[in-house]
């Protein structure tokens, strides 16, 4: 607020002169020069040269290490995020599991891990766990609280319910677990409309694939991913015809597939091209997430809620048929309030399926419940583990 | 439509190409249609408010100055008001099919009210036009003020005052019924209502003659570059550019393009890139350290400056390439050494508006010291409230008023933007820099009040700043700005310090072409880096 009483108003109704640099003023003000278009073109050419120099400079100074499990610097990572999904997969997946990035192996049954088929302790219990890292953290904490438990984990990074359901069907005859835990992550619910981790994990793609389910006239419709193991995936990747066929299948049946972010092309070689693709990829993911979830909850018109309810009831039925105790872990992660519980809570209660929902003791509004990477802090996992234990004990008491 | 959206990337070149192909009259009509499209992209219903405000101020302006409206003027104002009510309230453009677009009972009800309003206005006209001149001028000024402030008060402040009254009643131990209204805040309402008010006030004061060109006046009210977040233009400045033939030359176009580039660099490259770090402190419910608060607040000072001045730069640039000059809204505000200097550098269009239409009418610098302090405090308090219907903005306004009074009381010299520093000694220069740094700290505390999400946060953060001096307070736990943000801040500081030292806003034109191109390329590169941040809405859209 200037301490002046002077008013700026005047009644001069002629347009004001444009601002002029003192240098130009000294030269006699703004004048349209005949050579102005040529100077502008010259300037544009120089801008393009500079951008080219920067692009090449980034590629030279921050080359991404090609070894699958190499630890790139933050700057190397920064300029690499926008490479196409296919481009990244091609250097993450090697000829064998040994030279394949561990993140690419995750989510496949043939990931090279040895899983227990029976409890380590003769008096103990084997727990079969299907889900993702949230479920892994909670169940690891549970096994620390109760050392008679042995965990058999079939997980995938951010694995959606369709992956976990399919994994149980594939795994049900291979162990003698008494209890089965199914972790359902709120942020992964939209991926029920996908068949591959590659389509929704653009910056660091997961290769694992799984069926897409949908409920049509009360019956479960299944779209098979056509690839069921890491080895099959590897073979397909190295065979151009098979790879093209797979991409065609994914683009037809995966709602999150986006050719701009997926397909490798010349822009992978350009730092600027990669940055722009990263921006595109983020906007694509935001648009897709917005289609499935808003601040008010999940969009029921997409059909994923009906599918999720069907799958969870059917999973519990199959687990019980196998003589096991089903426990559903409802994970309401950051940004999703209690929306997953809102959609599944009644179904779980009506079908008498034991469940633990994090919204009761770790509300998403309280950021103190979360680590910086989005996972729950250990204290939350402790509570989850206690709740699993309480359900397990109650089940034993009933027996 | 936002300046940093893909839609605008298509919109601006299309408008510009059409503009270059048309003559003045058609240019203005096309710009008006483009401006309505630009605004209607958010919510077409609120276009009715703009047309209503336009019609009222168009009529009031003529009545104040000339005392009578021709039939044609009345017909224009009435027809536009009714047609806009039908188009923007009656028809529900969001409905899926044409049949249901017209089945909008509530909307047609509003159209009925608008029809009644238009009939009442026309019926009252013969009576009002016969009033004595001084009364007629006062009545029409009142109508204009009441309409604009009424719109602003209802849409922006209604729920704020209801909530505040409820809190007072509840705190007195009485039961308050929940009376909150479901009101959506129209984007940019504070900007265009202030702009149209200045038109009628200037006519009332005899500084301006009213225009009889309704469409040109409508363009003045809704000109898309500055419609939703300013600069708040004066009719004396913008209207002549709209009414007269415009000249576009290469220098103007080149400067316009540079301003658009600079605006996008500030917004996408800097503001959005540091927002992540700021939010990690101000939106967390966990513990933060003293250093977190300091760094986040300094970063917010950078964010809000780049966000808002970036918008102004893009607005000026878009306008300039079409040969229309908008006022400069920011002049390196963080080099200020006193609050009065700050307000000649920050949001200049608002501060000069408040000065001309509030501070001076209140008495300005006239009268005794107490009156001057009262005028300053009141002006800044209302300036704070202008920003938003929340108590932290009121508190921020009160704080600005208080520091203006304190600096004045202490007799700390008044320096203004552009004031030359000739013949000063090195000691004075160092002292000046220390003053600058100190005042930046003072400004930053104001931003803490502005950014805080609750009164408890203000108290908590202030307490931590004043008392928490343990070793743990110096740890940084917040999220770091992105690489684009850090690089962008560095480039911006170097750029602005050079501009300040050379005292030339177009200093880059002195450089040889390769160096100048290097600067542009660097800014473009940082914008590309920033595009991968989640897009953040311009902060001032909410005002």
CSV table of C-alpha atoms in Angstrom, one decimal, chain B residues 42 161 173 202 210 243 364 398 403 456:
chain,number,residue,atom,x,y,z
B,42,UNK,CA,-14.9,-24.8,-15.7
B,161,UNK,CA,-20.1,-15.6,8.0
B,173,UNK,CA,-23.1,-22.4,25.1
B,202,UNK,CA,-14.3,6.0,-12.4
B,210,UNK,CA,-19.0,5.3,-20.5
B,243,UNK,CA,-12.1,0.1,-28.6
B,364,UNK,CA,-5.6,8.1,3.1
B,398,UNK,CA,-4.1,-7.7,9.8
B,403,UNK,CA,3.8,-4.1,9.8
B,456,UNK,CA,-4.0,-24.5,15.7
